[in-house]
PDB file of N, CA, C and O in Angstrom:
ATOM      1  N   ILE A   1      68.896 -60.403 238.682  1.00 70.00           N
ATOM      2  CA  ILE A   1      67.915 -59.726 237.838  1.00 70.00           C
ATOM      3  C   ILE A   1      67.393 -58.473 238.536  1.00 70.00           C
ATOM      4  O   ILE A   1      67.246 -57.441 237.909  1.00 70.00           O
ATOM      5  N   ASP A   2      67.089 -58.564 239.832  1.00 77.00           N
ATOM      6  CA  ASP A   2      66.588 -57.395 240.564  1.00 77.00           C
ATOM      7  C   ASP A   2      67.575 -56.238 240.532  1.00 77.00           C
ATOM      8  O   ASP A   2      67.171 -55.078 240.431  1.00 77.00           O
ATOM      9  N   ALA A   3      68.860 -56.545 240.624  1.00 79.00           N
ATOM     10  CA  ALA A   3      69.879 -55.493 240.586  1.00 79.00           C
ATOM     11  C   ALA A   3      69.888 -54.803 239.225  1.00 79.00           C
ATOM     12  O   ALA A   3      70.042 -53.578 239.142  1.00 79.00           O
ATOM     13  N   ILE A   4      69.701 -55.563 238.171  1.00 78.00           N
ATOM     14  CA  ILE A   4      69.677 -54.987 236.823  1.00 78.00           C
ATOM     15  C   ILE A   4      68.457 -54.087 236.667  1.00 78.00           C
ATOM     16  O   ILE A   4      68.557 -52.971 236.147  1.00 78.00           O
ATOM     17  N   ILE A   5      67.310 -54.544 237.128  1.00 75.00           N
ATOM     18  CA  ILE A   5      66.087 -53.741 237.045  1.00 75.00           C
ATOM     19  C   ILE A   5      66.244 -52.454 237.839  1.00 75.00           C
ATOM     20  O   ILE A   5      65.874 -51.372 237.379  1.00 75.00           O
ATOM     21  N   THR A   6      66.817 -52.556 239.027  1.00 71.00           N
ATOM     22  CA  THR A   6      67.045 -51.374 239.854  1.00 71.00           C
ATOM     23  C   THR A   6      67.967 -50.382 239.149  1.00 71.00           C
ATOM     24  O   THR A   6      67.707 -49.180 239.140  1.00 71.00           O
ATOM     25  N   LEU A   7      69.013 -50.872 238.535  1.00 68.00           N
ATOM     26  CA  LEU A   7      69.955 -50.012 237.811  1.00 68.00           C
ATOM     27  C   LEU A   7      69.260 -49.320 236.641  1.00 68.00           C
ATOM     28  O   LEU A   7      69.432 -48.114 236.433  1.00 68.00           O
ATOM     29  N   ILE A   8      68.456 -50.059 235.894  1.00 67.00           N
ATOM     30  CA  ILE A   8      67.735 -49.476 234.764  1.00 67.00           C
ATOM     31  C   ILE A   8      66.797 -48.378 235.245  1.00 67.00           C
ATOM     32  O   ILE A   8      66.724 -47.302 234.649  1.00 67.00           O
ATOM     33  N   ILE A   9      66.070 -48.619 236.324  1.00 66.00           N
ATOM     34  CA  ILE A   9      65.153 -47.621 236.874  1.00 66.00           C
ATOM     35  C   ILE A   9      65.923 -46.374 237.296  1.00 66.00           C
ATOM     36  O   ILE A   9      65.493 -45.252 237.038  1.00 66.00           O
ATOM     37  N   GLU A  10      67.073 -46.553 237.934  1.00 65.00           N
ATOM     38  CA  GLU A  10      67.878 -45.407 238.356  1.00 65.00           C
ATOM     39  C   GLU A  10      68.339 -44.587 237.156  1.00 65.00           C
ATOM     40  O   GLU A  10      68.306 -43.360 237.188  1.00 65.00           O
ATOM     41  N   VAL A  11      68.757 -45.244 236.088  1.00 62.00           N
ATOM     42  CA  VAL A  11      69.213 -44.535 234.889  1.00 62.00           C
ATOM     43  C   VAL A  11      68.053 -43.754 234.276  1.00 62.00           C
ATOM     44  O   VAL A  11      68.192 -42.591 233.900  1.00 62.00           O
ATOM     45  N   ILE A  12      66.889 -44.383 234.186  1.00 61.00           N
ATOM     46  CA  ILE A  12      65.720 -43.718 233.615  1.00 61.00           C
ATOM     47  C   ILE A  12      65.323 -42.520 234.469  1.00 61.00           C
ATOM     48  O   ILE A  12      65.015 -41.450 233.954  1.00 61.00           O
ATOM     49  N   MET A  13      65.308 -42.685 235.771  1.00 61.00           N
ATOM     50  CA  MET A  13      64.876 -41.613 236.665  1.00 61.00           C
ATOM     51  C   MET A  13      65.824 -40.424 236.631  1.00 61.00           C
ATOM     52  O   MET A  13      65.420 -39.303 236.887  1.00 61.00           O
ATOM     53  N   GLU A  14      67.075 -40.651 236.309  1.00 69.00           N
ATOM     54  CA  GLU A  14      68.050 -39.560 236.287  1.00 69.00           C
ATOM     55  C   GLU A  14      68.052 -38.803 234.975  1.00 69.00           C
ATOM     56  O   GLU A  14      68.727 -37.791 234.852  1.00 69.00           O
ATOM     57  N   LYS A  15      67.285 -39.265 233.999  1.00 78.00           N
ATOM     58  CA  LYS A  15      67.260 -38.599 232.703  1.00 78.00           C
ATOM     59  C   LYS A  15      66.714 -37.193 232.880  1.00 78.00           C
ATOM     60  O   LYS A  15      65.576 -36.997 233.272  1.00 78.00           O
ATOM     61  N   ARG A  16      67.528 -36.215 232.579  1.00 87.00           N
ATOM     62  CA  ARG A  16      67.171 -34.827 232.850  1.00 87.00           C
ATOM     63  C   ARG A  16      66.414 -34.176 231.698  1.00 87.00           C
ATOM     64  O   ARG A  16      65.525 -33.373 231.918  1.00 87.00           O
ATOM     65  N   PHE A  17      66.775 -34.510 230.471  1.00 90.00           N
ATOM     66  CA  PHE A  17      66.146 -33.910 229.306  1.00 90.00           C
ATOM     67  C   PHE A  17      65.311 -34.951 228.578  1.00 90.00           C
ATOM     68  O   PHE A  17      65.737 -36.091 228.417  1.00 90.00           O
ATOM     69  N   LEU A  18      64.127 -34.542 228.128  1.00 93.00           N
ATOM     70  CA  LEU A  18      63.203 -35.469 227.488  1.00 93.00           C
ATOM     71  C   LEU A  18      62.756 -34.932 226.143  1.00 93.00           C
ATOM     72  O   LEU A  18      62.481 -33.734 226.003  1.00 93.00           O
ATOM     73  N   LYS A  19      62.650 -35.823 225.166  1.00 93.00           N
ATOM     74  CA  LYS A  19      62.027 -35.464 223.896  1.00 93.00           C
ATOM     75  C   LYS A  19      60.540 -35.302 224.145  1.00 93.00           C
ATOM     76  O   LYS A  19      60.012 -35.728 225.174  1.00 93.00           O
ATOM     77  N   ALA A  20      59.828 -34.702 223.186  1.00 95.00           N
ATOM     78  CA  ALA A  20      58.408 -34.397 223.376  1.00 95.00           C
ATOM     79  C   ALA A  20      57.602 -35.639 223.742  1.00 95.00           C
ATOM     80  O   ALA A  20      56.792 -35.609 224.672  1.00 95.00           O
ATOM     81  N   GLU A  21      57.809 -36.736 223.040  1.00 95.00           N
ATOM     82  CA  GLU A  21      57.045 -37.945 223.335  1.00 95.00           C
ATOM     83  C   GLU A  21      57.371 -38.480 224.733  1.00 95.00           C
ATOM     84  O   GLU A  21      56.482 -38.895 225.476  1.00 95.00           O
ATOM     85  N   GLU A  22      58.637 -38.431 225.107  1.00 94.00           N
ATOM     86  CA  GLU A  22      59.034 -38.852 226.448  1.00 94.00           C
ATOM     87  C   GLU A  22      58.432 -37.933 227.504  1.00 94.00           C
ATOM     88  O   GLU A  22      57.977 -38.385 228.555  1.00 94.00           O
ATOM     89  N   ALA A  23      58.429 -36.636 227.210  1.00 96.00           N
ATOM     90  CA  ALA A  23      57.870 -35.660 228.145  1.00 96.00           C
ATOM     91  C   ALA A  23      56.372 -35.897 228.322  1.00 96.00           C
ATOM     92  O   ALA A  23      55.853 -35.833 229.444  1.00 96.00           O
ATOM     93  N   ALA A  24      55.677 -36.173 227.232  1.00 97.00           N
ATOM     94  CA  ALA A  24      54.242 -36.463 227.309  1.00 97.00           C
ATOM     95  C   ALA A  24      54.002 -37.690 228.185  1.00 97.00           C
ATOM     96  O   ALA A  24      53.131 -37.674 229.067  1.00 97.00           O
ATOM     97  N   ASN A  25      54.769 -38.731 227.966  1.00 96.00           N
ATOM     98  CA  ASN A  25      54.639 -39.941 228.792  1.00 96.00           C
ATOM     99  C   ASN A  25      54.953 -39.644 230.248  1.00 96.00           C
ATOM    100  O   ASN A  25      54.284 -40.158 231.150  1.00 96.00           O
ATOM    101  N   HIS A  26      55.944 -38.819 230.469  1.00 94.00           N
ATOM    102  CA  HIS A  26      56.369 -38.492 231.835  1.00 94.00           C
ATOM    103  C   HIS A  26      55.253 -37.811 232.622  1.00 94.00           C
ATOM    104  O   HIS A  26      55.069 -38.092 233.806  1.00 94.00           O
ATOM    105  N   ILE A  27      54.502 -36.917 231.951  1.00 95.00           N
ATOM    106  CA  ILE A  27      53.426 -36.225 232.668  1.00 95.00           C
ATOM    107  C   ILE A  27      52.077 -36.917 232.499  1.00 95.00           C
ATOM    108  O   ILE A  27      51.070 -36.451 233.034  1.00 95.00           O
ATOM    109  N   GLY A  28      52.062 -38.020 231.753  1.00 94.00           N
ATOM    110  CA  GLY A  28      50.864 -38.844 231.684  1.00 94.00           C
ATOM    111  C   GLY A  28      49.788 -38.373 230.726  1.00 94.00           C
ATOM    112  O   GLY A  28      48.600 -38.566 230.991  1.00 94.00           O
ATOM    113  N   VAL A  29      50.198 -37.765 229.612  1.00 96.00           N
ATOM    114  CA  VAL A  29      49.226 -37.316 228.615  1.00 96.00           C
ATOM    115  C   VAL A  29      49.654 -37.820 227.235  1.00 96.00           C
ATOM    116  O   VAL A  29      50.800 -38.231 227.034  1.00 96.00           O
ATOM    117  N   SER A  30      48.729 -37.766 226.287  1.00 97.00           N
ATOM    118  CA  SER A  30      49.063 -38.147 224.918  1.00 97.00           C
ATOM    119  C   SER A  30      49.962 -37.079 224.301  1.00 97.00           C
ATOM    120  O   SER A  30      50.067 -35.960 224.807  1.00 97.00           O
ATOM    121  N   ARG A  31      50.581 -37.430 223.199  1.00 96.00           N
ATOM    122  CA  ARG A  31      51.456 -36.479 222.524  1.00 96.00           C
ATOM    123  C   ARG A  31      50.660 -35.274 222.034  1.00 96.00           C
ATOM    124  O   ARG A  31      51.109 -34.140 222.158  1.00 96.00           O
ATOM    125  N   SER A  32      49.451 -35.505 221.501  1.00 97.00           N
ATOM    126  CA  SER A  32      48.653 -34.376 221.010  1.00 97.00           C
ATOM    127  C   SER A  32      48.227 -33.465 222.165  1.00 97.00           C
ATOM    128  O   SER A  32      48.227 -32.237 222.025  1.00 97.00           O
ATOM    129  N   THR A  33      47.882 -34.049 223.311  1.00 96.00           N
ATOM    130  CA  THR A  33      47.539 -33.237 224.484  1.00 96.00           C
ATOM    131  C   THR A  33      48.755 -32.459 224.960  1.00 96.00           C
ATOM    132  O   THR A  33      48.654 -31.289 225.343  1.00 96.00           O
ATOM    133  N   PHE A  34      49.917 -33.082 224.922  1.00 97.00           N
ATOM    134  CA  PHE A  34      51.157 -32.409 225.314  1.00 97.00           C
ATOM    135  C   PHE A  34      51.377 -31.164 224.451  1.00 97.00           C
ATOM    136  O   PHE A  34      51.645 -30.083 224.968  1.00 97.00           O
ATOM    137  N   TYR A  35      51.240 -31.318 223.129  1.00 96.00           N
ATOM    138  CA  TYR A  35      51.443 -30.174 222.240  1.00 96.00           C
ATOM    139  C   TYR A  35      50.387 -29.097 222.472  1.00 96.00           C
ATOM    140  O   TYR A  35      50.677 -27.905 222.426  1.00 96.00           O
ATOM    141  N   ARG A  36      49.152 -29.510 222.749  1.00 96.00           N
ATOM    142  CA  ARG A  36      48.090 -28.544 223.034  1.00 96.00           C
ATOM    143  C   ARG A  36      48.411 -27.777 224.317  1.00 96.00           C
ATOM    144  O   ARG A  36      48.270 -26.555 224.369  1.00 96.00           O
ATOM    145  N   MET A  37      48.868 -28.493 225.341  1.00 94.00           N
ATOM    146  CA  MET A  37      49.260 -27.838 226.595  1.00 94.00           C
ATOM    147  C   MET A  37      50.403 -26.863 226.341  1.00 94.00           C
ATOM    148  O   MET A  37      50.403 -25.745 226.860  1.00 94.00           O
ATOM    149  N   ARG A  38      51.368 -27.292 225.568  1.00 94.00           N
ATOM    150  CA  ARG A  38      52.525 -26.441 225.270  1.00 94.00           C
ATOM    151  C   ARG A  38      52.091 -25.153 224.585  1.00 94.00           C
ATOM    152  O   ARG A  38      52.588 -24.077 224.896  1.00 94.00           O
ATOM    153  N   ASP A  39      51.136 -25.270 223.664  1.00 95.00           N
ATOM    154  CA  ASP A  39      50.707 -24.110 222.881  1.00 95.00           C
ATOM    155  C   ASP A  39      49.738 -23.202 223.629  1.00 95.00           C
ATOM    156  O   ASP A  39      49.657 -22.017 223.327  1.00 95.00           O
ATOM    157  N   ARG A  40      49.013 -23.737 224.612  1.00 93.00           N
ATOM    158  CA  ARG A  40      47.934 -22.967 225.236  1.00 93.00           C
ATOM    159  C   ARG A  40      48.134 -22.627 226.704  1.00 93.00           C
ATOM    160  O   ARG A  40      47.440 -21.767 227.230  1.00 93.00           O
ATOM    161  N   SER A  41      49.029 -23.299 227.386  1.00 83.00           N
ATOM    162  CA  SER A  41      49.149 -23.113 228.835  1.00 83.00           C
ATOM    163  C   SER A  41      50.163 -22.043 229.180  1.00 83.00           C
ATOM    164  O   SER A  41      51.313 -22.098 228.730  1.00 83.00           O
ATOM    165  N   ASP A  42      49.730 -21.087 229.996  1.00 85.00           N
ATOM    166  CA  ASP A  42      50.671 -20.108 230.522  1.00 85.00           C
ATOM    167  C   ASP A  42      51.635 -20.824 231.460  1.00 85.00           C
ATOM    168  O   ASP A  42      51.232 -21.652 232.259  1.00 85.00           O
ATOM    169  N   GLY A  43      52.875 -20.484 231.350  1.00 91.00           N
ATOM    170  CA  GLY A  43      53.860 -21.048 232.247  1.00 91.00           C
ATOM    171  C   GLY A  43      54.377 -22.416 231.854  1.00 91.00           C
ATOM    172  O   GLY A  43      55.160 -23.015 232.588  1.00 91.00           O
ATOM    173  N   PHE A  44      53.949 -22.934 230.692  1.00 95.00           N
ATOM    174  CA  PHE A  44      54.447 -24.243 230.267  1.00 95.00           C
ATOM    175  C   PHE A  44      55.936 -24.126 229.979  1.00 95.00           C
ATOM    176  O   PHE A  44      56.387 -23.153 229.371  1.00 95.00           O
ATOM    177  N   PRO A  45      56.721 -25.099 230.424  1.00 96.00           N
ATOM    178  CA  PRO A  45      58.177 -25.008 230.238  1.00 96.00           C
ATOM    179  C   PRO A  45      58.577 -24.873 228.773  1.00 96.00           C
ATOM    180  O   PRO A  45      58.053 -25.575 227.904  1.00 96.00           O
ATOM    181  N   ARG A  46      59.492 -23.981 228.531  1.00 94.00           N
ATOM    182  CA  ARG A  46      59.995 -23.792 227.173  1.00 94.00           C
ATOM    183  C   ARG A  46      61.006 -24.876 226.864  1.00 94.00           C
ATOM    184  O   ARG A  46      61.817 -25.245 227.712  1.00 94.00           O
ATOM    185  N   PRO A  47      60.987 -25.367 225.635  1.00 93.00           N
ATOM    186  CA  PRO A  47      61.963 -26.397 225.268  1.00 93.00           C
ATOM    187  C   PRO A  47      63.354 -25.815 225.091  1.00 93.00           C
ATOM    188  O   PRO A  47      63.518 -24.611 224.871  1.00 93.00           O
ATOM    189  N   VAL A  48      64.329 -26.677 225.182  1.00 89.00           N
ATOM    190  CA  VAL A  48      65.724 -26.330 224.944  1.00 89.00           C
ATOM    191  C   VAL A  48      66.081 -26.863 223.566  1.00 89.00           C
ATOM    192  O   VAL A  48      65.878 -28.048 223.281  1.00 89.00           O
ATOM    193  N   ARG A  49      66.569 -25.994 222.691  1.00 91.00           N
ATOM    194  CA  ARG A  49      66.947 -26.453 221.349  1.00 91.00           C
ATOM    195  C   ARG A  49      68.288 -27.177 221.447  1.00 91.00           C
ATOM    196  O   ARG A  49      69.310 -26.593 221.789  1.00 91.00           O
ATOM    197  N   TYR A  50      68.254 -28.474 221.151  1.00 84.00           N
ATOM    198  CA  TYR A  50      69.452 -29.306 221.222  1.00 84.00           C
ATOM    199  C   TYR A  50      70.205 -29.292 219.902  1.00 84.00           C
ATOM    200  O   TYR A  50      71.422 -29.284 219.863  1.00 84.00           O
ATOM    201  N   SER A  51      69.445 -29.321 218.808  1.00 89.00           N
ATOM    202  CA  SER A  51      70.025 -29.245 217.472  1.00 89.00           C
ATOM    203  C   SER A  51      68.986 -28.601 216.562  1.00 89.00           C
ATOM    204  O   SER A  51      67.914 -28.189 217.017  1.00 89.00           O
ATOM    205  N   GLU A  52      69.289 -28.532 215.295  1.00 92.00           N
ATOM    206  CA  GLU A  52      68.368 -27.886 214.360  1.00 92.00           C
ATOM    207  C   GLU A  52      66.987 -28.550 214.376  1.00 92.00           C
ATOM    208  O   GLU A  52      65.969 -27.884 214.262  1.00 92.00           O
ATOM    209  N   ARG A  53      66.945 -29.861 214.542  1.00 91.00           N
ATOM    210  CA  ARG A  53      65.682 -30.591 214.475  1.00 91.00           C
ATOM    211  C   ARG A  53      65.220 -31.181 215.800  1.00 91.00           C
ATOM    212  O   ARG A  53      64.193 -31.850 215.854  1.00 91.00           O
ATOM    213  N   THR A  54      65.950 -30.944 216.850  1.00 89.00           N
ATOM    214  CA  THR A  54      65.615 -31.575 218.127  1.00 89.00           C
ATOM    215  C   THR A  54      65.456 -30.537 219.227  1.00 89.00           C
ATOM    216  O   THR A  54      66.339 -29.717 219.440  1.00 89.00           O
ATOM    217  N   VAL A  55      64.304 -30.593 219.898  1.00 92.00           N
ATOM    218  CA  VAL A  55      64.112 -29.794 221.100  1.00 92.00           C
ATOM    219  C   VAL A  55      63.860 -30.758 222.253  1.00 92.00           C
ATOM    220  O   VAL A  55      63.287 -31.834 222.078  1.00 92.00           O
ATOM    221  N   LEU A  56      64.321 -30.367 223.415  1.00 91.00           N
ATOM    222  CA  LEU A  56      64.195 -31.196 224.608  1.00 91.00           C
ATOM    223  C   LEU A  56      63.535 -30.392 225.715  1.00 91.00           C
ATOM    224  O   LEU A  56      63.624 -29.164 225.747  1.00 91.00           O
ATOM    225  N   TYR A  57      62.901 -31.098 226.626  1.00 95.00           N
ATOM    226  CA  TYR A  57      62.242 -30.472 227.763  1.00 95.00           C
ATOM    227  C   TYR A  57      62.963 -30.902 229.032  1.00 95.00           C
ATOM    228  O   TYR A  57      63.370 -32.053 229.173  1.00 95.00           O
ATOM    229  N   VAL A  58      63.105 -29.960 229.950  1.00 93.00           N
ATOM    230  CA  VAL A  58      63.770 -30.250 231.218  1.00 93.00           C
ATOM    231  C   VAL A  58      62.747 -30.930 232.135  1.00 93.00           C
ATOM    232  O   VAL A  58      61.683 -30.373 232.422  1.00 93.00           O
ATOM    233  N   ARG A  59      63.072 -32.136 232.556  1.00 93.00           N
ATOM    234  CA  ARG A  59      62.152 -32.944 233.356  1.00 93.00           C
ATOM    235  C   ARG A  59      61.711 -32.220 234.622  1.00 93.00           C
ATOM    236  O   ARG A  59      60.527 -32.201 234.960  1.00 93.00           O
ATOM    237  N   ASP A  60      62.631 -31.592 235.320  1.00 92.00           N
ATOM    238  CA  ASP A  60      62.286 -30.899 236.569  1.00 92.00           C
ATOM    239  C   ASP A  60      61.310 -29.752 236.326  1.00 92.00           C
ATOM    240  O   ASP A  60      60.427 -29.497 237.138  1.00 92.00           O
ATOM    241  N   GLU A  61      61.467 -29.052 235.204  1.00 95.00           N
ATOM    242  CA  GLU A  61      60.549 -27.960 234.879  1.00 95.00           C
ATOM    243  C   GLU A  61      59.152 -28.496 234.576  1.00 95.00           C
ATOM    244  O   GLU A  61      58.151 -27.876 234.954  1.00 95.00           O
ATOM    245  N   LEU A  62      59.071 -29.632 233.904  1.00 96.00           N
ATOM    246  CA  LEU A  62      57.771 -30.259 233.658  1.00 96.00           C
ATOM    247  C   LEU A  62      57.114 -30.653 234.975  1.00 96.00           C
ATOM    248  O   LEU A  62      55.913 -30.430 235.166  1.00 96.00           O
ATOM    249  N   ASP A  63      57.903 -31.224 235.870  1.00 95.00           N
ATOM    250  CA  ASP A  63      57.377 -31.624 237.186  1.00 95.00           C
ATOM    251  C   ASP A  63      56.837 -30.408 237.948  1.00 95.00           C
ATOM    252  O   ASP A  63      55.762 -30.471 238.549  1.00 95.00           O
ATOM    253  N   GLN A  64      57.575 -29.312 237.918  1.00 95.00           N
ATOM    254  CA  GLN A  64      57.138 -28.096 238.608  1.00 95.00           C
ATOM    255  C   GLN A  64      55.850 -27.548 237.999  1.00 95.00           C
ATOM    256  O   GLN A  64      54.954 -27.100 238.716  1.00 95.00           O
ATOM    257  N   PHE A  65      55.751 -27.589 236.672  1.00 94.00           N
ATOM    258  CA  PHE A  65      54.553 -27.107 235.989  1.00 94.00           C
ATOM    259  C   PHE A  65      53.334 -27.937 236.394  1.00 94.00           C
ATOM    260  O   PHE A  65      52.287 -27.385 236.752  1.00 94.00           O
ATOM    261  N   ILE A  66      53.470 -29.249 236.370  1.00 93.00           N
ATOM    262  CA  ILE A  66      52.356 -30.128 236.719  1.00 93.00           C
ATOM    263  C   ILE A  66      51.971 -29.923 238.176  1.00 93.00           C
ATOM    264  O   ILE A  66      50.792 -29.860 238.521  1.00 93.00           O
ATOM    265  N   GLU A  67      52.953 -29.798 239.048  1.00 93.00           N
ATOM    266  CA  GLU A  67      52.670 -29.580 240.469  1.00 93.00           C
ATOM    267  C   GLU A  67      51.917 -28.258 240.677  1.00 93.00           C
ATOM    268  O   GLU A  67      50.985 -28.181 241.475  1.00 93.00           O
ATOM    269  N   SER A  68      52.305 -27.212 239.946  1.00 92.00           N
ATOM    270  CA  SER A  68      51.619 -25.930 240.086  1.00 92.00           C
ATOM    271  C   SER A  68      50.176 -26.030 239.610  1.00 92.00           C
ATOM    272  O   SER A  68      49.293 -25.393 240.173  1.00 92.00           O
ATOM    273  N   LYS A  69      49.916 -26.847 238.587  1.00 88.00           N
ATOM    274  CA  LYS A  69      48.544 -27.047 238.106  1.00 88.00           C
ATOM    275  C   LYS A  69      47.726 -27.817 239.134  1.00 88.00           C
ATOM    276  O   LYS A  69      46.548 -27.540 239.331  1.00 88.00           O
ATOM    277  N   ARG A  70      48.350 -28.789 239.797  1.00 87.00           N
ATOM    278  CA  ARG A  70      47.645 -29.553 240.840  1.00 87.00           C
ATOM    279  C   ARG A  70      47.289 -28.651 242.020  1.00 87.00           C
ATOM    280  O   ARG A  70      46.194 -28.736 242.576  1.00 87.00           O
ATOM    281  N   GLU A  71      48.213 -27.785 242.397  1.00 85.00           N
ATOM    282  CA  GLU A  71      47.975 -26.894 243.537  1.00 85.00           C
ATOM    283  C   GLU A  71      46.887 -25.881 243.218  1.00 85.00           C
ATOM    284  O   GLU A  71      46.126 -25.496 244.100  1.00 85.00           O
ATOM    285  N   ALA A  72      46.795 -25.467 241.954  1.00 83.00           N
ATOM    286  CA  ALA A  72      45.803 -24.472 241.561  1.00 83.00           C
ATOM    287  C   ALA A  72      44.406 -25.067 241.430  1.00 83.00           C
ATOM    288  O   ALA A  72      43.414 -24.346 241.480  1.00 83.00           O
ATOM    289  N   ALA A  73      44.332 -26.391 241.293  1.00 75.00           N
ATOM    290  CA  ALA A  73      43.024 -27.045 241.105  1.00 75.00           C
ATOM    291  C   ALA A  73      42.256 -27.186 242.400  1.00 75.00           C
ATOM    292  O   ALA A  73      42.672 -27.102 243.465  1.00 75.00           O
TER     293      ALA A  73
END
């Protein structure tokens, strides 16, 4: 069981692109706060258009954005 849990965690951690709800969870905010940050924050990562109805966020760019906000605080 531990090996399965470890494998699942590794797969999740390697996920490079996130949908908006996943991105919000990743940075620890609600979906509405995520959209507010996206609309109002300078330097917020731009989404990547995956299809006509789907945009994705690059996990590493979100991490860099949050880290820059922590350093500025």
